[in-house]
Coordinates of C-alpha atoms in Angstrom, one line a residue:
M1 CA 13.9 18.4 26.9
N2 CA 15.4 20.0 23.7
P3 CA 15.6 17.8 20.7
Q4 CA 19.2 16.7 20.6
P5 CA 21.2 18.0 17.1
I6 CA 22.5 15.3 14.4
L7 CA 24.7 16.5 11.9
L8 CA 24.7 15.5 8.4
R9 CA 28.1 14.5 6.8
K10 CA 29.3 16.9 3.9
D11 CA 26.7 17.6 0.6
Q12 CA 24.3 14.1 2.2
E13 CA 21.4 17.3 2.8
R14 CA 20.2 17.8 -1.1
R15 CA 17.5 15.4 -1.1
L16 CA 16.4 16.7 1.9
L17 CA 16.1 20.1 0.9
A18 CA 13.9 18.6 -2.2
G19 CA 11.5 17.1 -0.5
H20 CA 12.4 13.6 1.5
C21 CA 11.9 13.0 4.3
W22 CA 14.2 10.1 4.8
I23 CA 18.0 10.2 6.6
Y24 CA 20.1 7.1 6.2
S25 CA 22.8 6.4 8.7
N26 CA 25.5 5.9 6.7
E27 CA 24.4 10.2 5.6
I28 CA 25.1 11.1 9.7
D29 CA 28.4 12.5 10.7
T30 CA 28.7 9.8 13.3
K31 CA 31.6 11.8 15.4
A32 CA 29.7 14.9 15.6
T33 CA 27.2 13.2 16.9
P34 CA 27.7 9.5 17.8
L35 CA 24.4 7.5 16.7
K36 CA 25.1 5.1 21.0
Q37 CA 23.8 8.6 22.3
L38 CA 20.3 8.4 20.8
E39 CA 17.3 6.2 21.7
P40 CA 15.1 4.9 19.4
G41 CA 12.4 7.1 18.9
Q42 CA 14.2 10.2 20.0
A43 CA 13.3 13.4 18.8
V44 CA 15.8 15.6 17.4
D45 CA 16.6 18.5 14.8
I46 CA 18.7 17.5 12.0
L47 CA 21.8 20.5 10.8
S48 CA 23.6 19.9 7.8
N49 CA 27.2 19.9 8.3
R50 CA 27.5 23.1 8.5
E51 CA 25.5 23.2 10.8
R52 CA 21.8 24.8 9.1
W53 CA 18.5 23.8 10.3
L54 CA 17.2 21.5 8.4
G55 CA 14.3 20.5 9.9
H56 CA 12.6 18.6 13.5
G57 CA 12.4 14.4 13.1
Y58 CA 12.9 11.6 15.7
A59 CA 15.7 8.9 14.8
N60 CA 16.1 5.5 15.3
P61 CA 20.1 4.4 15.6
H62 CA 18.8 0.8 14.9
S63 CA 17.4 1.6 12.0
L64 CA 19.0 1.7 8.0
I65 CA 16.8 4.8 8.0
C66 CA 18.2 6.5 10.7
A67 CA 15.9 9.6 10.7
R68 CA 12.7 11.3 9.1
L69 CA 12.1 14.5 9.3
V70 CA 8.6 15.5 10.5
S71 CA 8.8 19.5 10.0
R72 CA 10.3 22.0 8.5
S73 CA 9.6 24.8 10.5
P74 CA 11.3 25.8 13.5
E75 CA 8.0 26.7 15.8
Q76 CA 6.5 23.5 15.0
H77 CA 7.9 20.7 17.3
L78 CA 6.4 17.0 17.3
T79 CA 4.1 18.0 19.9
P80 CA 0.4 17.2 20.8
A81 CA -1.4 20.3 18.3
L82 CA 1.4 19.0 15.8
W83 CA -0.2 15.6 15.4
L84 CA -3.7 17.0 15.4
Q85 CA -3.1 19.6 12.6
R86 CA -1.3 17.3 10.5
I87 CA -4.6 14.9 11.1
R88 CA -7.2 17.4 10.8
D89 CA -5.5 18.8 7.1
A90 CA -5.6 14.9 6.6
L91 CA -9.3 14.6 7.1
A92 CA -9.8 17.9 5.2
L93 CA -8.7 15.5 1.8
R94 CA -11.0 12.8 2.4
E95 CA -14.5 14.6 3.0
R96 CA -13.5 16.3 -0.5
L97 CA -12.7 12.9 -1.9
Y98 CA -15.5 10.9 -0.2
E99 CA -18.8 11.1 0.2
R100 CA -18.9 8.1 2.9
P101 CA -16.5 8.1 5.1
Y102 CA -14.5 4.8 4.2
Y103 CA -10.8 5.5 2.7
R104 CA -7.2 6.3 3.9
L105 CA -7.4 8.2 6.8
V106 CA -3.3 9.0 7.6
F107 CA -0.9 7.8 4.9
G108 CA 2.7 8.2 6.8
E109 CA 4.8 10.4 4.4
S110 CA 2.3 11.7 1.9
D111 CA 0.0 13.7 5.2
G112 CA 3.5 14.7 7.1
L113 CA 3.4 11.7 9.6
P114 CA 6.0 9.5 8.6
G115 CA 5.8 6.2 10.3
L116 CA 1.2 5.9 10.7
I117 CA -1.1 4.4 8.7
V118 CA -4.5 5.0 9.3
D119 CA -7.8 3.5 7.7
R120 CA -10.7 4.8 8.0
Y121 CA -13.7 2.0 8.4
G122 CA -16.6 4.4 9.3
D123 CA -16.4 4.4 13.1
L124 CA -13.8 2.5 13.2
L125 CA -10.2 3.3 12.8
S126 CA -7.5 0.8 11.8
V127 CA -3.9 1.9 13.0
Q128 CA -0.6 0.7 12.1
I129 CA 2.6 2.4 13.8
T130 CA 5.9 1.2 11.4
T131 CA 8.6 3.4 13.7
A132 CA 10.1 4.0 16.5
G133 CA 9.3 7.2 16.6
M134 CA 6.0 7.2 16.2
E135 CA 5.3 4.4 18.5
R136 CA 7.6 6.9 21.1
V137 CA 4.1 8.9 20.6
R138 CA 1.5 6.8 20.7
A139 CA -0.9 8.0 23.6
E140 CA -0.3 11.3 21.9
L141 CA -1.8 10.0 17.7
L142 CA -4.5 8.0 19.4
A143 CA -5.4 11.4 21.3
A144 CA -5.0 13.7 18.7
L145 CA -7.5 10.5 16.8
E146 CA -10.1 10.9 19.7
Q147 CA -10.4 14.7 20.0
V148 CA -10.6 14.9 15.6
L149 CA -12.5 11.9 14.6
R150 CA -14.8 10.3 18.1
P151 CA -14.3 7.7 16.7
R152 CA -16.2 4.1 18.8
A153 CA -13.4 2.1 17.9
I154 CA -9.7 2.1 17.4
V155 CA -7.5 -1.5 16.7
L156 CA -3.8 -1.1 16.5
R157 CA -2.4 -3.5 13.6
N158 CA 0.9 -3.4 14.7
D159 CA 1.9 -6.9 13.5
T160 CA 3.3 -5.9 10.5
A161 CA 7.3 -7.2 9.5
V162 CA 8.6 -4.1 9.2
R163 CA 7.9 -3.2 12.8
A164 CA 10.6 -5.7 13.1
L165 CA 13.3 -3.5 11.1
E166 CA 12.6 -0.5 14.2
G167 CA 13.1 -3.3 17.0
L168 CA 9.5 -2.7 17.6
E169 CA 7.4 -6.1 18.8
Q170 CA 4.3 -7.2 16.3
R171 CA 1.0 -7.5 17.5
V172 CA -2.4 -6.5 17.3
E173 CA -4.4 -4.5 20.0
I174 CA -7.8 -2.7 21.1
A175 CA -6.9 0.8 21.4
L176 CA -10.6 2.1 22.2
G177 CA -14.1 0.2 22.4
E178 CA -15.2 -3.0 21.8
P179 CA -15.1 -3.5 17.9
A180 CA -16.0 -6.7 16.7
D181 CA -14.4 -9.1 14.2
T182 CA -16.5 -8.1 11.2
L183 CA -18.3 -5.1 9.3
V184 CA -19.5 -4.4 6.1
L185 CA -18.3 -2.0 4.0
D186 CA -20.0 -0.2 0.7
E187 CA -17.5 -0.2 -2.6
G188 CA -18.6 1.5 -5.6
G189 CA -22.6 -0.5 -4.4
L190 CA -21.1 -4.2 -3.9
A191 CA -21.2 -4.8 0.4
F192 CA -18.3 -6.5 1.6
E193 CA -17.5 -8.4 5.0
V194 CA -14.1 -7.6 6.3
A195 CA -12.2 -8.4 8.8
P196 CA -10.1 -4.8 10.6
L197 CA -8.8 -7.3 13.4
S198 CA -7.9 -10.4 11.4
G199 CA -8.1 -9.1 8.0
Q200 CA -4.7 -9.0 5.7
K201 CA -3.0 -5.8 5.9
T202 CA -5.9 -3.5 7.9
G203 CA -8.5 -5.3 6.5
W204 CA -9.1 -4.0 2.8
F205 CA -7.1 -2.9 0.4
F206 CA -8.4 0.6 -0.1
D207 CA -6.0 1.4 -2.7
Q208 CA -7.5 -0.1 -6.2
A209 CA -10.8 1.5 -5.1
E210 CA -10.2 3.7 -8.3
N211 CA -9.1 1.2 -10.4
R212 CA -11.4 -1.5 -10.0
Q213 CA -14.0 1.6 -10.7
R214 CA -12.5 1.3 -14.2
L215 CA -13.5 -1.9 -15.2
A216 CA -16.4 -0.5 -16.6
R217 CA -15.5 1.5 -19.0
Y218 CA -13.3 -1.5 -20.4
G219 CA -16.6 -4.3 -20.0
V220 CA -15.0 -7.6 -18.9
G221 CA -16.6 -10.1 -20.8
E222 CA -18.3 -13.3 -19.8
R223 CA -15.1 -15.5 -18.2
V224 CA -12.7 -13.7 -15.9
L225 CA -10.1 -14.8 -13.7
D226 CA -9.1 -13.3 -11.1
V227 CA -5.6 -13.5 -9.6
C228 CA -4.6 -13.5 -5.6
S229 CA -8.3 -12.0 -4.6
Y230 CA -8.8 -12.2 -1.2
V231 CA -12.2 -11.1 -0.2
G232 CA -13.7 -10.7 -4.0
A233 CA -13.0 -7.1 -4.8
W234 CA -12.0 -7.4 -8.3
S235 CA -14.2 -10.7 -8.7
L236 CA -17.8 -9.5 -7.3
R237 CA -17.0 -5.9 -9.4
A238 CA -16.7 -8.1 -12.4
A239 CA -19.5 -10.4 -11.5
H240 CA -21.3 -7.6 -11.1
L241 CA -20.4 -5.8 -14.2
G242 CA -21.8 -8.7 -16.0
A243 CA -19.1 -11.5 -16.4
R244 CA -21.1 -15.4 -16.0
Q245 CA -18.4 -16.9 -14.5
V246 CA -15.4 -15.6 -12.6
T247 CA -13.2 -17.8 -11.2
T248 CA -11.3 -17.1 -8.3
V249 CA -8.1 -17.5 -6.7
D250 CA -6.8 -17.5 -3.2
A251 CA -3.9 -19.3 -1.3
S252 CA -6.4 -19.0 1.5
A253 CA -9.2 -20.3 2.2
S254 CA -10.5 -18.4 4.7
A255 CA -10.2 -15.9 2.5
L256 CA -12.1 -17.4 -0.4
E257 CA -14.8 -18.2 2.1
R258 CA -15.3 -14.6 2.5
V259 CA -15.2 -13.9 -1.2
A260 CA -18.5 -16.9 -1.3
A261 CA -20.1 -14.9 1.9
N262 CA -19.7 -11.4 -0.3
A263 CA -20.8 -13.4 -3.6
A264 CA -24.0 -14.1 -1.4
R265 CA -24.3 -10.9 0.2
N266 CA -25.0 -9.2 -3.6
G267 CA -26.8 -11.7 -5.3
L268 CA -24.0 -12.9 -7.1
A269 CA -23.0 -16.7 -5.8
D270 CA -24.2 -18.2 -8.7
R271 CA -21.2 -16.6 -11.0
I272 CA -17.9 -16.8 -8.2
R273 CA -16.1 -20.2 -8.4
P274 CA -13.3 -20.7 -6.1
L275 CA -10.2 -21.7 -6.4
Q276 CA -7.7 -21.8 -3.6
G277 CA -4.0 -22.7 -4.2
D278 CA -0.6 -21.4 -5.0
A279 CA -1.3 -18.5 -8.0
F280 CA 1.5 -20.1 -9.8
E281 CA 0.2 -23.9 -9.6
V282 CA -3.7 -23.0 -10.6
L283 CA -2.7 -21.0 -13.3
R284 CA -0.2 -23.7 -14.6
E285 CA -3.0 -26.4 -14.4
L286 CA -5.7 -24.0 -15.8
R287 CA -3.4 -23.9 -19.0
D288 CA -3.4 -27.2 -19.2
Q289 CA -6.5 -28.2 -19.3
G290 CA -7.1 -25.2 -21.8
A291 CA -9.3 -23.0 -20.3
R292 CA -9.5 -19.3 -21.6
F293 CA -10.7 -16.0 -20.0
D294 CA -12.1 -12.9 -21.4
T295 CA -10.2 -10.9 -19.0
V296 CA -7.4 -12.1 -16.2
I297 CA -6.6 -9.8 -13.4
L298 CA -3.3 -10.5 -11.6
D299 CA -3.0 -8.0 -8.1
P300 CA -0.3 -10.3 -6.5
P301 CA 1.1 -9.3 -2.8
A302 CA 4.6 -7.6 -3.2
F303 CA 6.8 -9.4 -4.8
I304 CA 10.3 -6.9 -3.9
K305 CA 9.9 -6.6 -0.2
R306 CA 13.6 -5.5 0.0
R307 CA 16.2 -3.9 -2.9
K308 CA 18.1 -6.7 -2.4
D309 CA 14.5 -9.3 -3.7
E310 CA 14.9 -7.4 -7.1
K311 CA 16.1 -9.9 -9.5
D312 CA 14.1 -13.1 -7.8
G313 CA 10.9 -10.9 -7.9
T314 CA 11.3 -9.6 -11.1
Q315 CA 10.9 -12.7 -12.3
A316 CA 8.0 -13.7 -10.5
Y317 CA 6.3 -11.3 -11.8
Q318 CA 7.2 -12.1 -15.6
R319 CA 6.0 -15.7 -15.2
L320 CA 3.4 -14.7 -13.4
N321 CA 2.3 -12.6 -16.0
R322 CA 3.4 -14.5 -18.7
L323 CA 1.2 -17.4 -17.3
G324 CA -1.9 -15.4 -17.5
L325 CA -1.2 -13.9 -20.4
E326 CA -1.5 -17.3 -21.5
L327 CA -4.8 -18.4 -20.0
L328 CA -6.1 -15.2 -21.9
E329 CA -8.3 -14.7 -25.3
P330 CA -6.9 -12.8 -28.0
G331 CA -8.6 -9.8 -27.8
G332 CA -8.8 -9.9 -24.2
L333 CA -8.2 -7.7 -21.1
L334 CA -5.2 -7.9 -18.8
V335 CA -5.3 -6.0 -15.9
T336 CA -2.2 -6.4 -13.4
A337 CA -0.6 -4.3 -10.8
S338 CA 2.3 -4.4 -8.6
C339 CA 2.6 -2.9 -5.3
S340 CA 6.6 -3.2 -4.4
F341 CA 7.9 0.2 -4.6
H342 CA 11.4 -1.1 -5.5
M343 CA 9.8 -1.8 -8.6
G344 CA 9.3 1.5 -10.5
R345 CA 6.5 2.1 -13.2
D346 CA 8.7 2.0 -15.8
G347 CA 10.4 -1.5 -15.3
F348 CA 6.9 -2.6 -13.9
Q349 CA 5.7 -2.2 -17.9
R350 CA 8.6 -3.8 -19.3
T351 CA 8.7 -6.7 -17.6
V352 CA 5.0 -7.2 -18.3
Q353 CA 6.2 -6.6 -22.1
Q354 CA 8.7 -9.0 -21.7
A355 CA 6.3 -11.6 -20.6
A356 CA 4.2 -10.9 -24.1
R357 CA 7.0 -11.8 -25.3
K358 CA 7.5 -14.8 -24.2
S359 CA 3.9 -15.8 -24.5
A360 CA 4.4 -14.5 -28.3
R361 CA 1.1 -12.2 -27.5
S362 CA 0.8 -8.7 -28.3
L363 CA -0.2 -5.8 -25.9
Q364 CA -1.7 -2.5 -25.7
L365 CA -1.4 -0.2 -23.0
L366 CA -4.4 0.8 -22.3
E367 CA -4.5 2.7 -18.6
L368 CA -2.0 3.7 -16.1
G369 CA -3.2 3.4 -12.9
Q370 CA -2.0 4.3 -9.6
Q371 CA -3.3 4.4 -6.2
G372 CA -6.1 5.8 -5.6
P373 CA -6.2 9.9 -4.0
D374 CA -6.5 9.0 -0.4
H375 CA -3.0 7.4 -0.7
P376 CA -1.8 10.6 -1.6
V377 CA 1.9 10.6 -3.6
H378 CA 4.8 13.2 -2.3
P379 CA 6.3 14.4 -5.2
A380 CA 9.8 14.1 -4.0
I381 CA 9.4 10.8 -2.4
P382 CA 9.2 8.2 -4.9
E383 CA 8.5 5.4 -2.5
T384 CA 5.0 6.4 -2.0
A385 CA 4.3 6.1 -5.5
Y386 CA 3.9 2.4 -5.0
L387 CA 1.2 1.4 -7.0
K388 CA 0.9 0.1 -10.7
T389 CA -2.0 -1.0 -12.5
L390 CA -1.8 -1.8 -16.1
F391 CA -5.1 -1.9 -17.7
M392 CA -3.9 -3.7 -20.9
R393 CA -5.7 -5.5 -24.0
A394 CA -3.5 -8.6 -25.8
L395 CA -4.0 -7.9 -30.2
P396 CA -6.6 -10.3 -31.4
H397 CA -4.2 -10.8 -34.5
F398 CA -0.5 -9.2 -34.4

């Protein structure tokens, strides 16, 4: 069946011509192409108001992002051959970057596969489908992944809330094999047990791996505070670099249990001090106790998940960083991150600076990190540059 054509309103193709691939519902000429005639995930041809062909894509009339452009070549339709080629291209990049098969294999729009995330844990693939268009061709995508990578197991981590915006069910499924609930991966010489079936996101946060390695350059001192630790990637790195005591804070008891297990696995158990609780409450308690740290690491979940959350989320980032800075020794290192793509790099840096002024501290920005190259940034899609990690020094006298 030929793709259904959809026409854009006048002058609404500029962003697409610049390289973006999202089309919002208010950009479509609904008189010429009524949205009600489209099915969720249906293949479409995207045309300008003057009927200039722009690309092949898929649509969802029930979503704010009403269509996504996937192919800009008239001959390259949304077929199994296209999925195979895009996955092979994605794999070629990662094999250039990494010696071992532990990385994000497919990063949505940046790899030409909007709505698809694939994390690779050796011979296990953790797959997340976030759009109706990709859900509609799920069998083709899984077949392509099997053909290219020959995995032992594939887990579908389709339990993300964003699927609800596309009218999709949220659930975890096993698509191939009989995977164990846990596995062990290596990051920079440290072994971590992770849970692709039940852990946060797909079980691990590959995006901060490069930034964690950068800790070695700056040194961490003897006392480190790691806030929103998950299973201890930052904590164990700090202990491995020589910290004598790492206070590890997370709201999840099961995450802290895994931190302890990972610390024992790496011979670092005596250096880890777990604290369960809300990050803001724990930081206030530590401040009131007079605790001080040589390095403070703040790596929270996204506080700004929707544009309307921007004001409250910005205030949350400012409060968290102010509390962290009040616990930091003069001359100490602050590593602070935001994974909210609605908060830009400049906005995050400004928010941290405002927190510094409110805590009567002066900062030096040493390095500005982003997600690793297995999460490549699409130059025309600023939403793909979501992670900001600031390495900052608190000036000792100012």
